């Protein structure tokens, strides 16, 4: 078995690592000059900024990958029990991520808290309802508007009212079917919070995780070499490269949907539908601030008169020189990205001061036209996609976003190849 991996983002690199551990031969081809995909870091005015994920959870699988990348000693873990906030009714209010915080939070009234406790009495999530309707029905309107909507919608830069449960809540529906409700596993997670994986970054930039893995597996990872076409052969698949071809037994594509659509045209039915998948645009505005309230940052309730979706306190949580990263755009306000960088910077700084009471100095802007999968009705196109047995998609649009999730999918695929 020899596996050809298209793309050396975190999924491709995690798969490379997992296959190597299992003794399965592989080769990864990356079109860009640097590995990492959406995990990209740089230094601007002496400050390390992230152009992709700002942090991730230090699960056992992430720790294993960090060790393989030789960055374990450079992991920066956030202090224990750092809160996350929601800005609502003119104040930052602590999101209840523990039992004591749930009892104390002023995001929810007593009635709202009691309504959440009634979740086990509600009907299961229906695939045809939206994420918003499912959350409202199961946990109540107050919990949705003040807590779930800001946190869930902020994570995906999306509008839960435009996200069908079949695409957006597939994992929750499986969990509900297994546990009988969503509240029981949620309470169990809250009560076991001391054992949960802490938020972490890599000193010098999260992209060092990717560059370290590419260095460790330099014999398996080839940069600046795009796969231009994929064709089936009698005994595998031929990858067309700029300077020749390579034949492999199986192919895993980890690329964005439009790239996958063009590469799969000759080997998979329904591949053209991948071009129709919708992504949400985002702008990151980087701020310097002396604001030092302990916490991971905040999300903004959608009914507030602000354009900001949320802010990560990179400085307060991870010691990055007073850095805060503000997020604008998403599904709810894509038109704001038509503004120039100066205007976006002014909006981010002004609204940061409105929320925190502290001034901020914007110093850089990053734009992503296709930042995060929308998981909206366009995902119906995946129903028509039929892949050959030995061709796989391992992506954030066929599974879920987030570094730990990408690693889990890579390990599952590696187990499958190892047992073939």
Tab-separated table of C-alpha atoms in Angstrom:
chain	number	residue	atom	x	y	z
A	1	UNK	CA	0.000	0.000	0.000
A	2	UNK	CA	1.317	3.422	-1.015
A	3	UNK	CA	-0.895	6.404	-0.283
A	4	UNK	CA	-0.773	9.653	-2.255
A	5	UNK	CA	-1.811	12.696	-0.196
A	6	UNK	CA	-2.825	15.881	-2.005
A	7	UNK	CA	-2.039	18.819	0.266
A	8	UNK	CA	0.251	19.324	3.264
A	9	UNK	CA	-2.021	21.283	5.539
A	10	UNK	CA	-2.569	19.990	9.043
A	11	UNK	CA	-4.727	17.076	7.813
A	12	UNK	CA	-2.204	15.951	5.214
A	13	UNK	CA	0.658	16.252	7.670
A	14	UNK	CA	-1.233	14.455	10.444
A	15	UNK	CA	-2.049	11.671	8.000
A	16	UNK	CA	1.596	11.490	6.945
A	17	UNK	CA	2.596	11.104	10.602
A	18	UNK	CA	-0.079	8.497	11.338
A	19	UNK	CA	0.800	6.425	8.260
A	20	UNK	CA	4.502	6.525	9.134
A	21	UNK	CA	3.719	5.302	12.646
A	22	UNK	CA	1.771	2.385	11.166
A	23	UNK	CA	4.434	1.466	8.619
A	24	UNK	CA	2.388	2.519	5.589
A	25	UNK	CA	4.259	4.192	2.725
A	26	UNK	CA	2.988	7.612	1.623
A	27	UNK	CA	3.859	10.757	-0.269
A	28	UNK	CA	2.297	14.201	0.209
A	29	UNK	CA	2.365	16.840	-2.525
A	30	UNK	CA	1.820	20.492	-1.566
A	31	UNK	CA	1.376	23.249	-4.136
A	32	UNK	CA	2.536	26.061	-1.838
A	33	UNK	CA	6.091	26.834	-0.813
A	34	UNK	CA	5.236	26.358	2.859
A	35	UNK	CA	3.222	23.646	4.624
A	36	UNK	CA	0.298	24.273	6.945
A	37	UNK	CA	-2.652	25.208	4.737
A	38	UNK	CA	-4.942	27.408	6.839
A	39	UNK	CA	-2.446	27.293	9.721
A	40	UNK	CA	-0.269	30.241	8.814
A	41	UNK	CA	1.738	32.593	11.026
A	42	UNK	CA	3.930	35.627	10.505
A	43	UNK	CA	5.682	38.354	12.429
A	44	UNK	CA	4.310	41.883	11.979
A	45	UNK	CA	6.013	44.780	13.734
A	46	UNK	CA	7.706	42.333	16.060
A	47	UNK	CA	4.479	40.556	17.039
A	48	UNK	CA	3.633	36.965	16.075
A	49	UNK	CA	0.175	36.880	14.522
A	50	UNK	CA	-1.952	33.969	13.353
A	51	UNK	CA	-3.670	34.161	9.978
A	52	UNK	CA	-5.659	31.008	10.711
A	53	UNK	CA	-6.565	29.211	13.949
A	54	UNK	CA	-5.607	31.360	16.925
A	55	UNK	CA	-5.388	28.418	19.316
A	56	UNK	CA	-6.274	24.747	19.612
A	57	UNK	CA	-6.883	22.199	22.335
A	58	UNK	CA	-3.936	20.192	23.634
A	59	UNK	CA	-5.485	16.757	23.254
A	60	UNK	CA	-3.314	13.644	23.454
A	61	UNK	CA	-3.320	13.472	19.647
A	62	UNK	CA	-2.173	17.108	19.362
A	63	UNK	CA	0.547	16.470	21.955
A	64	UNK	CA	1.741	13.472	19.923
A	65	UNK	CA	1.868	15.587	16.767
A	66	UNK	CA	3.743	18.366	18.599
A	67	UNK	CA	6.295	15.813	19.754
A	68	UNK	CA	6.766	14.579	16.180
A	69	UNK	CA	7.223	18.185	15.053
A	70	UNK	CA	9.750	18.814	17.864
A	71	UNK	CA	7.803	21.789	19.250
A	72	UNK	CA	6.653	20.304	22.555
A	73	UNK	CA	8.950	22.562	24.568
A	74	UNK	CA	7.561	25.587	22.714
A	75	UNK	CA	3.884	24.982	23.471
A	76	UNK	CA	2.292	27.853	25.391
A	77	UNK	CA	-0.661	26.677	27.435
A	78	UNK	CA	-3.273	29.142	28.645
A	79	UNK	CA	-3.700	29.392	32.419
A	80	UNK	CA	-6.268	26.992	33.835
A	81	UNK	CA	-9.939	27.986	33.925
A	82	UNK	CA	-9.584	31.075	31.748
A	83	UNK	CA	-13.110	32.269	31.011
A	84	UNK	CA	-14.716	33.005	27.671
A	85	UNK	CA	-17.151	35.917	27.532
A	86	UNK	CA	-20.222	36.968	25.584
A	87	UNK	CA	-20.879	40.662	25.063
A	88	UNK	CA	-24.583	41.233	25.712
A	89	UNK	CA	-26.619	44.252	26.877
A	90	UNK	CA	-23.530	46.454	27.030
A	91	UNK	CA	-21.405	44.169	29.231
A	92	UNK	CA	-18.987	41.275	29.010
A	93	UNK	CA	-20.681	38.316	30.659
A	94	UNK	CA	-18.958	35.056	31.493
A	95	UNK	CA	-20.024	32.047	29.432
A	96	UNK	CA	-20.941	29.143	31.734
A	97	UNK	CA	-18.317	26.535	30.885
A	98	UNK	CA	-18.384	24.991	34.369
A	99	UNK	CA	-21.133	24.083	36.814
A	100	UNK	CA	-20.284	26.933	39.177
A	101	UNK	CA	-20.192	29.381	36.257
A	102	UNK	CA	-23.574	28.089	35.082
A	103	UNK	CA	-25.072	28.792	38.488
A	104	UNK	CA	-23.539	32.288	38.655
A	105	UNK	CA	-23.770	33.517	35.073
A	106	UNK	CA	-25.946	36.514	34.349
A	107	UNK	CA	-26.220	35.559	30.676
A	108	UNK	CA	-29.242	33.470	31.645
A	109	UNK	CA	-32.156	34.147	33.932
A	110	UNK	CA	-33.344	31.526	36.419
A	111	UNK	CA	-36.131	30.694	33.988
A	112	UNK	CA	-33.585	30.332	31.170
A	113	UNK	CA	-31.429	28.007	33.247
A	114	UNK	CA	-34.401	25.842	34.187
A	115	UNK	CA	-35.423	25.688	30.531
A	116	UNK	CA	-32.008	24.248	29.646
A	117	UNK	CA	-32.474	21.527	32.252
A	118	UNK	CA	-35.613	20.443	30.416
A	119	UNK	CA	-33.673	19.477	27.280
A	120	UNK	CA	-33.976	15.687	27.871
A	121	UNK	CA	-37.765	16.057	27.516
A	122	UNK	CA	-37.528	17.501	23.997
A	123	UNK	CA	-37.745	15.563	20.736
A	124	UNK	CA	-34.513	14.604	18.926
A	125	UNK	CA	-32.979	16.973	16.384
A	126	UNK	CA	-34.486	16.613	12.915
A	127	UNK	CA	-32.036	16.686	9.973
A	128	UNK	CA	-34.356	19.026	8.048
A	129	UNK	CA	-34.543	21.753	10.718
A	130	UNK	CA	-31.910	24.471	11.005
A	131	UNK	CA	-29.299	24.582	13.723
A	132	UNK	CA	-31.005	27.692	15.123
A	133	UNK	CA	-34.421	26.058	15.318
A	134	UNK	CA	-32.946	22.924	16.882
A	135	UNK	CA	-31.088	24.881	19.561
A	136	UNK	CA	-34.109	27.073	20.321
A	137	UNK	CA	-36.424	24.090	20.572
A	138	UNK	CA	-34.133	22.035	22.763
A	139	UNK	CA	-32.632	24.707	25.044
A	140	UNK	CA	-34.965	27.698	24.793
A	141	UNK	CA	-34.827	31.071	23.052
A	142	UNK	CA	-32.902	32.824	25.816
A	143	UNK	CA	-30.125	30.222	25.871
A	144	UNK	CA	-29.892	30.315	22.097
A	145	UNK	CA	-29.745	34.097	21.739
A	146	UNK	CA	-27.453	34.806	24.695
A	147	UNK	CA	-25.174	31.785	24.727
A	148	UNK	CA	-25.418	29.121	22.042
A	149	UNK	CA	-25.929	31.477	19.111
A	150	UNK	CA	-22.902	33.685	19.878
A	151	UNK	CA	-20.603	30.746	20.675
A	152	UNK	CA	-21.704	28.372	17.917
A	153	UNK	CA	-22.293	31.029	15.280
A	154	UNK	CA	-19.045	32.765	16.217
A	155	UNK	CA	-17.044	29.553	15.878
A	156	UNK	CA	-18.218	29.066	12.301
A	157	UNK	CA	-18.597	32.779	11.421
A	158	UNK	CA	-22.043	31.720	10.334
A	159	UNK	CA	-25.767	32.180	10.882
A	160	UNK	CA	-27.207	29.043	12.534
A	161	UNK	CA	-30.570	29.928	10.973
A	162	UNK	CA	-29.045	29.179	7.543
A	163	UNK	CA	-27.344	25.930	8.593
A	164	UNK	CA	-29.434	22.749	8.151
A	165	UNK	CA	-28.943	20.328	11.021
A	166	UNK	CA	-28.139	17.552	8.545
A	167	UNK	CA	-24.940	19.404	7.629
A	168	UNK	CA	-24.176	21.461	10.735
A	169	UNK	CA	-25.186	19.180	13.604
A	170	UNK	CA	-24.395	15.716	12.316
A	171	UNK	CA	-22.052	15.008	15.223
A	172	UNK	CA	-24.553	16.277	17.796
A	173	UNK	CA	-27.280	14.112	16.297
A	174	UNK	CA	-25.079	11.033	16.634
A	175	UNK	CA	-24.269	12.022	20.219
A	176	UNK	CA	-27.942	12.524	21.025
A	177	UNK	CA	-28.869	9.152	19.540
A	178	UNK	CA	-26.175	7.456	21.607
A	179	UNK	CA	-26.771	9.295	24.910
A	180	UNK	CA	-30.504	9.891	24.739
A	181	UNK	CA	-30.071	13.673	25.158
A	182	UNK	CA	-27.524	16.455	24.733
A	183	UNK	CA	-27.678	17.722	28.310
A	184	UNK	CA	-26.315	14.563	29.906
A	185	UNK	CA	-23.012	14.512	27.981
A	186	UNK	CA	-22.761	18.297	28.366
A	187	UNK	CA	-23.070	18.039	32.140
A	188	UNK	CA	-20.587	15.196	32.195
A	189	UNK	CA	-18.123	17.311	30.257
A	190	UNK	CA	-18.648	20.275	32.589
A	191	UNK	CA	-18.154	18.123	35.684
A	192	UNK	CA	-14.999	16.611	34.174
A	193	UNK	CA	-13.684	19.998	33.072
A	194	UNK	CA	-10.513	19.598	35.156
A	195	UNK	CA	-9.538	16.752	32.828
A	196	UNK	CA	-10.281	18.645	29.601
A	197	UNK	CA	-7.565	19.595	27.155
A	198	UNK	CA	-6.311	23.158	27.732
A	199	UNK	CA	-6.043	25.801	24.981
A	200	UNK	CA	-2.543	26.039	23.550
A	201	UNK	CA	-0.465	27.870	20.944
A	202	UNK	CA	3.072	27.429	19.644
A	203	UNK	CA	5.649	30.083	20.550
A	204	UNK	CA	6.750	31.806	17.371
A	205	UNK	CA	3.535	30.864	15.559
A	206	UNK	CA	1.231	27.880	15.187
A	207	UNK	CA	2.609	27.249	11.710
A	208	UNK	CA	5.716	25.865	13.398
A	209	UNK	CA	3.677	22.735	14.105
A	210	UNK	CA	3.296	22.272	10.347
A	211	UNK	CA	6.851	23.196	9.366
A	212	UNK	CA	8.193	20.897	12.059
A	213	UNK	CA	6.161	17.958	10.757
A	214	UNK	CA	7.194	18.669	7.170
A	215	UNK	CA	10.822	18.659	8.315
A	216	UNK	CA	10.433	15.422	10.271
A	217	UNK	CA	8.877	13.731	7.249
A	218	UNK	CA	10.915	15.463	4.568
A	219	UNK	CA	11.230	12.121	2.751
A	220	UNK	CA	7.419	11.956	2.476
A	221	UNK	CA	6.448	15.624	1.929
A	222	UNK	CA	7.202	17.523	-1.277
A	223	UNK	CA	6.512	21.263	-1.379
A	224	UNK	CA	5.928	23.511	-4.423
A	225	UNK	CA	4.618	20.515	-6.336
A	226	UNK	CA	0.925	20.767	-7.194
A	227	UNK	CA	-0.988	17.685	-8.287
A	228	UNK	CA	-2.427	18.725	-11.641
A	229	UNK	CA	-4.621	15.718	-12.413
A	230	UNK	CA	-5.649	12.312	-11.063
A	231	UNK	CA	-6.392	9.348	-13.336
A	232	UNK	CA	-7.298	5.760	-12.546
A	233	UNK	CA	-4.921	3.035	-13.752
A	234	UNK	CA	-5.219	-0.742	-13.784
A	235	UNK	CA	-3.547	-1.001	-10.390
A	236	UNK	CA	-4.035	2.371	-8.713
A	237	UNK	CA	-4.004	6.066	-9.547
A	238	UNK	CA	-1.642	8.232	-11.572
A	239	UNK	CA	-0.903	11.687	-10.184
A	240	UNK	CA	0.155	14.209	-12.789
A	241	UNK	CA	2.851	16.555	-11.457
A	242	UNK	CA	4.618	19.560	-13.023
A	243	UNK	CA	7.671	17.462	-13.870
A	244	UNK	CA	6.266	13.977	-14.309
A	245	UNK	CA	3.880	11.498	-12.724
A	246	UNK	CA	3.592	9.284	-9.661
A	247	UNK	CA	1.510	6.125	-9.263
A	248	UNK	CA	-0.074	5.297	-5.903
A	249	UNK	CA	-2.509	2.691	-4.623
A	250	UNK	CA	-4.855	5.151	-2.903
A	251	UNK	CA	-5.421	8.915	-2.878
A	252	UNK	CA	-6.452	11.261	-0.079
A	253	UNK	CA	-7.380	14.825	-1.022
A	254	UNK	CA	-7.108	17.432	1.747
A	255	UNK	CA	-7.510	20.435	-0.545
A	256	UNK	CA	-10.167	23.184	-0.673
A	257	UNK	CA	-13.386	22.133	-2.375
A	258	UNK	CA	-12.794	23.894	-5.742
A	259	UNK	CA	-9.384	22.228	-6.095
A	260	UNK	CA	-10.837	18.834	-5.203
A	261	UNK	CA	-13.605	19.339	-7.758
A	262	UNK	CA	-11.132	19.915	-10.579
A	263	UNK	CA	-8.904	16.969	-9.583
A	264	UNK	CA	-11.712	14.453	-9.091
A	265	UNK	CA	-13.489	15.107	-12.377
A	266	UNK	CA	-12.105	11.991	-14.086
A	267	UNK	CA	-12.406	9.580	-11.143
A	268	UNK	CA	-15.538	10.494	-9.157
A	269	UNK	CA	-19.184	11.045	-10.109
A	270	UNK	CA	-20.702	14.298	-8.854
A	271	UNK	CA	-17.329	15.968	-8.247
A	272	UNK	CA	-18.442	19.190	-9.945
A	273	UNK	CA	-20.838	19.821	-7.063
A	274	UNK	CA	-17.877	20.566	-4.805
A	275	UNK	CA	-17.421	23.845	-6.655
A	276	UNK	CA	-20.782	25.044	-5.342
A	277	UNK	CA	-19.971	24.714	-1.629
A	278	UNK	CA	-20.216	28.069	0.153
A	279	UNK	CA	-17.464	29.420	2.394
A	280	UNK	CA	-17.790	32.326	4.812
A	281	UNK	CA	-15.396	35.282	4.349
A	282	UNK	CA	-13.528	36.808	7.279
A	283	UNK	CA	-11.211	39.687	8.061
A	284	UNK	CA	-8.759	39.518	10.971
A	285	UNK	CA	-7.805	42.886	12.436
A	286	UNK	CA	-4.808	42.761	14.773
A	287	UNK	CA	-4.848	45.185	17.698
A	288	UNK	CA	-2.317	46.229	20.325
A	289	UNK	CA	-3.898	46.912	23.670
A	290	UNK	CA	-3.011	47.214	27.328
A	291	UNK	CA	-6.269	45.512	28.256
A	292	UNK	CA	-5.269	42.586	30.460
A	293	UNK	CA	-8.482	41.043	31.789
A	294	UNK	CA	-7.887	37.283	32.216
A	295	UNK	CA	-9.737	35.333	29.573
A	296	UNK	CA	-9.628	33.757	26.135
A	297	UNK	CA	-11.684	36.541	24.566
A	298	UNK	CA	-15.329	37.147	23.736
A	299	UNK	CA	-18.080	36.586	21.214
A	300	UNK	CA	-20.714	39.210	20.461
A	301	UNK	CA	-24.437	38.512	20.688
A	302	UNK	CA	-25.892	39.089	17.251
A	303	UNK	CA	-28.556	41.524	18.451
A	304	UNK	CA	-25.873	43.950	19.652
A	305	UNK	CA	-25.256	47.019	17.423
A	306	UNK	CA	-21.690	45.934	16.576
A	307	UNK	CA	-19.993	44.551	13.487
A	308	UNK	CA	-17.448	42.548	15.472
A	309	UNK	CA	-18.117	38.799	15.577
A	310	UNK	CA	-15.627	38.133	18.329
A	311	UNK	CA	-12.139	38.832	19.665
A	312	UNK	CA	-9.346	36.539	20.804
A	313	UNK	CA	-7.127	37.885	23.588
A	314	UNK	CA	-3.846	36.416	22.367
A	315	UNK	CA	-1.846	38.615	24.734
A	316	UNK	CA	-3.804	37.923	27.912
A	317	UNK	CA	-4.098	34.181	27.251
A	318	UNK	CA	-0.770	33.373	25.589
A	319	UNK	CA	1.593	36.240	26.382
A	320	UNK	CA	1.756	37.727	22.892
A	321	UNK	CA	2.654	41.328	23.697
A	322	UNK	CA	-0.811	42.809	24.216
A	323	UNK	CA	-2.164	41.291	20.996
A	324	UNK	CA	-5.888	40.963	20.381
A	325	UNK	CA	-7.357	39.594	17.143
A	326	UNK	CA	-10.744	40.937	16.025
A	327	UNK	CA	-12.941	39.045	13.545
A	328	UNK	CA	-15.282	40.769	11.091
A	329	UNK	CA	-17.498	39.519	8.263
A	330	UNK	CA	-18.793	35.981	8.172
A	331	UNK	CA	-22.143	34.875	6.800
A	332	UNK	CA	-24.036	37.566	8.691
A	333	UNK	CA	-22.062	40.547	7.341
A	334	UNK	CA	-19.995	39.635	4.257
A	335	UNK	CA	-20.418	43.129	2.772
A	336	UNK	CA	-18.183	44.661	5.439
A	337	UNK	CA	-15.188	43.090	3.711
A	338	UNK	CA	-15.758	45.496	0.838
A	339	UNK	CA	-14.385	48.239	3.108
A	340	UNK	CA	-10.695	49.082	2.900
A	341	UNK	CA	-8.182	48.056	5.569
A	342	UNK	CA	-8.206	51.470	7.207
A	343	UNK	CA	-11.977	51.379	7.676
A	344	UNK	CA	-11.920	47.828	9.017
A	345	UNK	CA	-9.180	48.831	11.450
A	346	UNK	CA	-11.178	51.822	12.664
A	347	UNK	CA	-14.276	49.670	13.218
A	348	UNK	CA	-12.352	46.987	15.099
A	349	UNK	CA	-10.553	49.464	17.373
A	350	UNK	CA	-13.672	51.519	18.092
A	351	UNK	CA	-15.779	48.488	18.941
A	352	UNK	CA	-13.031	46.920	21.046
A	353	UNK	CA	-12.973	50.056	23.185
A	354	UNK	CA	-16.785	50.018	23.373
A	355	UNK	CA	-16.723	46.471	24.729
A	356	UNK	CA	-13.675	46.617	27.009
A	357	UNK	CA	-13.345	50.310	27.819
A	358	UNK	CA	-9.713	50.102	26.720
A	359	UNK	CA	-8.218	51.766	23.616
A	360	UNK	CA	-6.540	49.636	20.980
A	361	UNK	CA	-4.094	50.354	18.184
A	362	UNK	CA	-4.721	48.388	14.963
A	363	UNK	CA	-1.561	47.476	13.066
A	364	UNK	CA	-2.454	44.847	10.435
A	365	UNK	CA	-5.356	43.232	8.576
A	366	UNK	CA	-5.696	39.784	6.996
A	367	UNK	CA	-8.544	38.898	4.652
A	368	UNK	CA	-9.922	35.466	3.788
A	369	UNK	CA	-12.461	35.296	0.977
A	370	UNK	CA	-13.187	31.655	1.858
A	371	UNK	CA	-12.325	31.257	5.526
A	372	UNK	CA	-14.704	28.675	6.999
A	373	UNK	CA	-17.177	26.204	5.463
A	374	UNK	CA	-20.735	27.521	5.758
A	375	UNK	CA	-22.441	24.109	6.158
A	376	UNK	CA	-25.508	25.601	4.508
A	377	UNK	CA	-27.875	24.263	1.828
A	378	UNK	CA	-25.016	24.138	-0.679
A	379	UNK	CA	-23.794	21.050	1.201
A	380	UNK	CA	-26.640	19.122	-0.455
A	381	UNK	CA	-24.209	18.795	-3.379
A	382	UNK	CA	-22.237	16.215	-1.390
A	383	UNK	CA	-25.169	13.809	-1.671
A	384	UNK	CA	-24.364	13.382	-5.371
A	385	UNK	CA	-20.644	12.752	-4.816
A	386	UNK	CA	-19.566	9.138	-5.321
A	387	UNK	CA	-15.907	8.368	-4.650
A	388	UNK	CA	-14.037	5.208	-5.691
A	389	UNK	CA	-13.110	2.877	-2.837
A	390	UNK	CA	-9.482	4.013	-2.702
A	391	UNK	CA	-10.096	7.758	-3.080
A	392	UNK	CA	-10.909	9.777	0.039
A	393	UNK	CA	-11.698	13.355	1.019
A	394	UNK	CA	-10.247	14.354	4.400
A	395	UNK	CA	-11.259	17.988	4.743
A	396	UNK	CA	-13.009	20.566	6.886
A	397	UNK	CA	-15.962	20.586	4.496
A	398	UNK	CA	-16.625	16.842	4.627
A	399	UNK	CA	-15.995	16.612	8.374
A	400	UNK	CA	-15.388	19.385	10.925
A	401	UNK	CA	-13.043	22.318	11.416
A	402	UNK	CA	-10.476	22.414	14.219
A	403	UNK	CA	-6.993	20.938	14.617
A	404	UNK	CA	-7.999	18.068	16.971
A	405	UNK	CA	-10.793	17.031	14.610
A	406	UNK	CA	-8.484	17.062	11.610
A	407	UNK	CA	-6.014	14.830	13.461
A	408	UNK	CA	-8.753	12.387	14.507
A	409	UNK	CA	-9.871	11.999	10.904
A	410	UNK	CA	-6.280	11.438	9.774
A	411	UNK	CA	-5.818	8.698	12.378
A	412	UNK	CA	-9.036	6.958	11.343
A	413	UNK	CA	-7.907	6.932	7.714
A	414	UNK	CA	-4.448	5.689	8.666
A	415	UNK	CA	-5.999	2.807	10.622
A	416	UNK	CA	-8.059	1.940	7.567
A	417	UNK	CA	-5.032	1.877	5.272
A	418	UNK	CA	-2.957	-0.077	7.773
A	419	UNK	CA	-5.580	-2.806	7.953
A	420	UNK	CA	-6.073	-3.018	4.170
